[in-house]
Short mmCIF file of N, CA, C and O in Angstrom, two decimals:
data_model
loop_
_atom_site.label_atom_id
_atom_site.label_comp_id
_atom_site.label_asym_id
_atom_site.label_seq_id
_atom_site.Cartn_x
_atom_site.Cartn_y
_atom_site.Cartn_z
N UNK Y 18 115.16 119.05 91.17
CA UNK Y 18 113.73 119.05 91.40
C UNK Y 18 113.06 118.17 90.37
O UNK Y 18 113.54 118.01 89.27
N UNK Y 19 111.90 117.63 90.73
CA UNK Y 19 111.23 116.75 89.80
C UNK Y 19 109.75 117.02 89.77
O UNK Y 19 109.19 117.62 90.67
N UNK Y 20 109.14 116.57 88.68
CA UNK Y 20 107.70 116.68 88.50
C UNK Y 20 107.18 115.28 88.24
O UNK Y 20 107.68 114.58 87.38
N UNK Y 21 106.21 114.87 89.03
CA UNK Y 21 105.61 113.54 88.86
C UNK Y 21 104.12 113.68 88.69
O UNK Y 21 103.47 114.49 89.36
N UNK Y 22 103.59 112.87 87.81
CA UNK Y 22 102.16 112.72 87.66
C UNK Y 22 101.86 111.31 88.14
O UNK Y 22 102.59 110.38 87.83
N UNK Y 23 100.82 111.14 88.92
CA UNK Y 23 100.52 109.85 89.51
C UNK Y 23 100.28 108.78 88.46
O UNK Y 23 99.76 109.06 87.38
N UNK Y 24 100.63 107.54 88.80
CA UNK Y 24 100.31 106.41 87.94
C UNK Y 24 98.80 106.40 87.76
O UNK Y 24 98.05 106.59 88.71
N UNK Y 25 98.33 106.22 86.54
CA UNK Y 25 96.90 106.23 86.26
C UNK Y 25 96.36 107.64 86.07
O UNK Y 25 95.16 107.84 85.95
N UNK Y 26 97.23 108.63 86.02
CA UNK Y 26 96.82 110.01 85.81
C UNK Y 26 96.01 110.14 84.53
O UNK Y 26 96.27 109.46 83.54
N UNK Y 27 95.05 111.04 84.52
CA UNK Y 27 94.24 111.29 83.34
C UNK Y 27 94.91 112.25 82.37
O UNK Y 27 94.35 112.56 81.31
N UNK Y 28 96.12 112.70 82.68
CA UNK Y 28 96.84 113.61 81.80
C UNK Y 28 97.00 112.96 80.43
O UNK Y 28 97.53 111.86 80.32
N UNK Y 29 96.55 113.64 79.38
CA UNK Y 29 96.63 113.09 78.03
C UNK Y 29 97.43 113.98 77.09
O UNK Y 29 97.92 113.51 76.07
N UNK Y 30 97.58 115.25 77.41
CA UNK Y 30 98.28 116.17 76.51
C UNK Y 30 98.99 117.26 77.30
O UNK Y 30 98.59 117.58 78.42
N UNK Y 31 100.06 117.78 76.72
CA UNK Y 31 100.74 118.93 77.32
C UNK Y 31 100.97 119.97 76.24
O UNK Y 31 101.02 119.64 75.06
N UNK Y 32 101.10 121.21 76.65
CA UNK Y 32 101.37 122.29 75.72
C UNK Y 32 102.81 122.25 75.23
O UNK Y 32 103.66 121.56 75.79
N UNK Y 33 103.08 123.01 74.20
CA UNK Y 33 104.39 122.97 73.56
C UNK Y 33 105.53 123.47 74.45
O UNK Y 33 106.66 123.06 74.29
N UNK Y 34 105.24 124.33 75.38
CA UNK Y 34 106.27 124.83 76.29
C UNK Y 34 105.81 124.68 77.74
O UNK Y 34 106.00 125.56 78.56
N UNK Y 35 105.25 123.53 78.05
CA UNK Y 35 104.68 123.28 79.37
C UNK Y 35 105.67 123.52 80.51
O UNK Y 35 105.28 123.99 81.58
N UNK Y 36 106.92 123.22 80.28
CA UNK Y 36 107.92 123.37 81.33
C UNK Y 36 108.97 124.40 80.95
O UNK Y 36 110.11 124.35 81.41
N UNK Y 37 108.58 125.34 80.13
CA UNK Y 37 109.48 126.38 79.62
C UNK Y 37 110.24 127.06 80.76
O UNK Y 37 109.67 127.46 81.76
N UNK Y 38 111.54 127.17 80.59
CA UNK Y 38 112.41 127.89 81.50
C UNK Y 38 112.42 127.35 82.93
O UNK Y 38 112.71 128.08 83.87
N UNK Y 39 112.10 126.07 83.09
CA UNK Y 39 112.15 125.43 84.42
C UNK Y 39 113.57 124.94 84.65
O UNK Y 39 113.86 123.74 84.56
N UNK Y 40 114.46 125.86 84.94
CA UNK Y 40 115.88 125.53 85.03
C UNK Y 40 116.22 124.61 86.20
O UNK Y 40 117.26 123.97 86.20
N UNK Y 41 115.35 124.51 87.20
CA UNK Y 41 115.60 123.62 88.33
C UNK Y 41 115.08 122.20 88.09
O UNK Y 41 115.39 121.29 88.84
N UNK Y 42 114.31 122.01 87.02
CA UNK Y 42 113.73 120.69 86.73
C UNK Y 42 114.82 119.73 86.27
O UNK Y 42 115.60 120.03 85.37
N UNK Y 43 114.88 118.57 86.92
CA UNK Y 43 115.87 117.56 86.53
C UNK Y 43 115.23 116.25 86.13
O UNK Y 43 115.77 115.53 85.31
N UNK Y 44 114.07 115.93 86.71
CA UNK Y 44 113.40 114.66 86.42
C UNK Y 44 111.90 114.88 86.29
O UNK Y 44 111.32 115.67 87.03
N UNK Y 45 111.30 114.14 85.36
CA UNK Y 45 109.84 114.20 85.20
C UNK Y 45 109.33 112.82 84.83
O UNK Y 45 109.93 112.12 84.01
N UNK Y 46 108.25 112.41 85.48
CA UNK Y 46 107.58 111.15 85.19
C UNK Y 46 106.40 111.49 84.28
O UNK Y 46 105.54 112.28 84.66
N UNK Y 47 106.38 110.93 83.08
CA UNK Y 47 105.28 111.19 82.15
C UNK Y 47 104.42 109.94 82.09
O UNK Y 47 104.89 108.85 81.74
N UNK Y 48 103.11 110.07 82.43
CA UNK Y 48 102.22 108.91 82.47
C UNK Y 48 102.09 108.23 81.10
O UNK Y 48 102.24 108.85 80.05
N UNK Y 49 101.76 106.95 81.15
CA UNK Y 49 101.60 106.14 79.94
C UNK Y 49 100.55 106.70 79.00
O UNK Y 49 100.65 106.58 77.78
N UNK Y 50 99.50 107.31 79.55
CA UNK Y 50 98.37 107.76 78.76
C UNK Y 50 98.56 109.05 77.98
O UNK Y 50 97.67 109.46 77.24
N UNK Y 51 99.71 109.70 78.12
CA UNK Y 51 99.94 110.93 77.36
C UNK Y 51 100.01 110.57 75.88
O UNK Y 51 100.80 109.73 75.46
N UNK Y 52 99.14 111.20 75.10
CA UNK Y 52 99.05 110.87 73.67
C UNK Y 52 99.33 112.07 72.79
O UNK Y 52 99.24 111.96 71.56
N UNK Y 53 99.68 113.21 73.39
CA UNK Y 53 99.98 114.39 72.59
C UNK Y 53 100.85 115.36 73.39
O UNK Y 53 100.54 115.67 74.53
N UNK Y 54 101.93 115.77 72.75
CA UNK Y 54 102.78 116.83 73.29
C UNK Y 54 102.95 117.80 72.14
O UNK Y 54 103.54 117.47 71.12
N UNK Y 55 102.38 118.98 72.28
CA UNK Y 55 102.39 119.96 71.19
C UNK Y 55 103.79 120.48 70.93
O UNK Y 55 104.52 120.79 71.87
N UNK Y 56 104.17 120.59 69.69
CA UNK Y 56 105.45 121.17 69.32
C UNK Y 56 106.64 120.34 69.75
O UNK Y 56 106.50 119.19 70.15
N UNK Y 57 107.82 120.92 69.68
CA UNK Y 57 109.03 120.17 70.01
C UNK Y 57 109.85 120.85 71.11
O UNK Y 57 111.03 120.57 71.25
N UNK Y 58 109.22 121.72 71.87
CA UNK Y 58 109.98 122.51 72.84
C UNK Y 58 109.42 122.41 74.26
O UNK Y 58 109.41 123.37 74.99
N UNK Y 59 108.98 121.23 74.66
CA UNK Y 59 108.38 121.07 75.98
C UNK Y 59 109.33 121.49 77.10
O UNK Y 59 108.92 122.00 78.13
N UNK Y 60 110.65 121.30 76.89
CA UNK Y 60 111.63 121.67 77.90
C UNK Y 60 112.48 122.85 77.45
O UNK Y 60 113.65 122.97 77.83
N UNK Y 61 111.90 123.76 76.70
CA UNK Y 61 112.61 124.92 76.17
C UNK Y 61 113.25 125.73 77.30
O UNK Y 61 112.60 126.06 78.29
N UNK Y 62 114.51 126.00 77.19
CA UNK Y 62 115.31 126.77 78.15
C UNK Y 62 115.44 126.10 79.52
O UNK Y 62 115.71 126.75 80.52
N UNK Y 63 115.27 124.78 79.59
CA UNK Y 63 115.43 124.06 80.85
C UNK Y 63 116.85 123.59 81.08
O UNK Y 63 117.24 123.30 82.20
N UNK Y 64 117.61 123.46 80.04
CA UNK Y 64 118.95 122.91 80.14
C UNK Y 64 118.95 121.43 79.79
O UNK Y 64 117.90 120.82 79.59
N UNK Y 65 120.11 120.86 79.75
CA UNK Y 65 120.25 119.46 79.34
C UNK Y 65 120.10 118.46 80.48
O UNK Y 65 120.22 117.27 80.27
N UNK Y 66 119.84 118.94 81.68
CA UNK Y 66 119.80 118.05 82.83
C UNK Y 66 118.47 117.32 82.99
O UNK Y 66 118.37 116.39 83.76
N UNK Y 67 117.42 117.70 82.25
CA UNK Y 67 116.11 117.08 82.41
C UNK Y 67 116.11 115.67 81.83
O UNK Y 67 116.52 115.44 80.71
N UNK Y 68 115.64 114.71 82.65
CA UNK Y 68 115.49 113.33 82.21
C UNK Y 68 114.03 112.94 82.44
O UNK Y 68 113.52 113.06 83.55
N UNK Y 69 113.37 112.50 81.37
CA UNK Y 69 111.97 112.08 81.46
C UNK Y 69 111.90 110.58 81.66
O UNK Y 69 112.58 109.82 80.98
N UNK Y 70 111.06 110.15 82.59
CA UNK Y 70 110.80 108.74 82.82
C UNK Y 70 109.54 108.41 82.02
O UNK Y 70 108.47 108.95 82.30
N UNK Y 71 109.68 107.55 81.01
CA UNK Y 71 108.59 107.27 80.08
C UNK Y 71 108.40 105.77 79.92
O UNK Y 71 109.32 104.98 80.11
N UNK Y 72 107.19 105.36 79.53
CA UNK Y 72 106.91 103.96 79.25
C UNK Y 72 107.51 103.58 77.91
O UNK Y 72 107.47 104.36 76.95
N UNK Y 73 108.08 102.39 77.82
CA UNK Y 73 108.70 101.92 76.59
C UNK Y 73 107.68 101.92 75.44
O UNK Y 73 106.54 101.48 75.60
N UNK Y 74 108.09 102.44 74.30
CA UNK Y 74 107.30 102.52 73.07
C UNK Y 74 106.05 103.38 73.19
O UNK Y 74 105.17 103.32 72.34
N UNK Y 75 105.95 104.18 74.25
CA UNK Y 75 104.80 105.08 74.40
C UNK Y 75 104.97 106.30 73.51
O UNK Y 75 106.04 106.55 72.95
N UNK Y 76 103.91 107.08 73.38
CA UNK Y 76 103.99 108.34 72.63
C UNK Y 76 105.10 109.22 73.21
O UNK Y 76 105.91 109.78 72.47
N UNK Y 77 105.15 109.33 74.54
CA UNK Y 77 106.15 110.18 75.19
C UNK Y 77 107.56 109.68 74.90
O UNK Y 77 108.46 110.48 74.65
N UNK Y 78 107.76 108.38 74.91
CA UNK Y 78 109.07 107.80 74.61
C UNK Y 78 109.50 108.20 73.20
O UNK Y 78 110.61 108.68 72.98
N UNK Y 79 108.62 108.01 72.24
CA UNK Y 79 108.93 108.35 70.85
C UNK Y 79 109.18 109.84 70.69
O UNK Y 79 110.08 110.26 69.96
N UNK Y 80 108.41 110.67 71.39
CA UNK Y 80 108.59 112.13 71.35
C UNK Y 80 109.98 112.51 71.87
O UNK Y 80 110.68 113.32 71.26
N UNK Y 81 110.36 111.95 73.01
CA UNK Y 81 111.65 112.29 73.61
C UNK Y 81 112.80 111.92 72.69
O UNK Y 81 113.72 112.71 72.48
N UNK Y 82 112.75 110.72 72.14
CA UNK Y 82 113.82 110.27 71.23
C UNK Y 82 113.86 111.15 69.99
O UNK Y 82 114.93 111.63 69.59
N UNK Y 83 112.70 111.38 69.38
CA UNK Y 83 112.62 112.17 68.15
C UNK Y 83 113.18 113.58 68.34
O UNK Y 83 113.84 114.13 67.46
N UNK Y 84 112.93 114.17 69.51
CA UNK Y 84 113.32 115.56 69.75
C UNK Y 84 114.62 115.70 70.53
O UNK Y 84 115.01 116.80 70.91
N UNK Y 85 115.32 114.60 70.74
CA UNK Y 85 116.65 114.64 71.34
C UNK Y 85 116.67 114.90 72.84
O UNK Y 85 117.69 115.37 73.36
N UNK Y 86 115.58 114.60 73.54
CA UNK Y 86 115.57 114.78 74.99
C UNK Y 86 116.03 113.51 75.69
O UNK Y 86 115.86 112.41 75.18
N UNK Y 87 116.59 113.67 76.88
CA UNK Y 87 117.04 112.54 77.69
C UNK Y 87 115.83 111.84 78.29
O UNK Y 87 114.90 112.49 78.78
N UNK Y 88 115.87 110.50 78.28
CA UNK Y 88 114.78 109.77 78.92
C UNK Y 88 115.28 108.43 79.44
O UNK Y 88 116.28 107.89 78.97
N UNK Y 89 114.58 107.94 80.45
CA UNK Y 89 114.77 106.59 80.95
C UNK Y 89 113.46 105.86 80.67
O UNK Y 89 112.39 106.45 80.72
N UNK Y 90 113.58 104.59 80.36
CA UNK Y 90 112.41 103.79 80.01
C UNK Y 90 112.04 102.89 81.17
O UNK Y 90 112.90 102.29 81.80
N UNK Y 91 110.74 102.84 81.43
CA UNK Y 91 110.27 101.96 82.52
C UNK Y 91 109.53 100.78 81.95
O UNK Y 91 109.17 100.72 80.82
#
């Protein structure tokens, strides 16, 4: 299962456990404009299968790398 936010989405921040325990989540598209992700556990209890699609050198890209989450760069 996947979660997508539309290109140009106004989403700017997510909570620290926004996708907590979403064990069926495998893919998520994070918009370029996201400038804050609270804490380091956005995918807490989701498993290792989650892959975030992020813009290169974006806040989300740096967050994913820093916190050891899987990501693909667009």
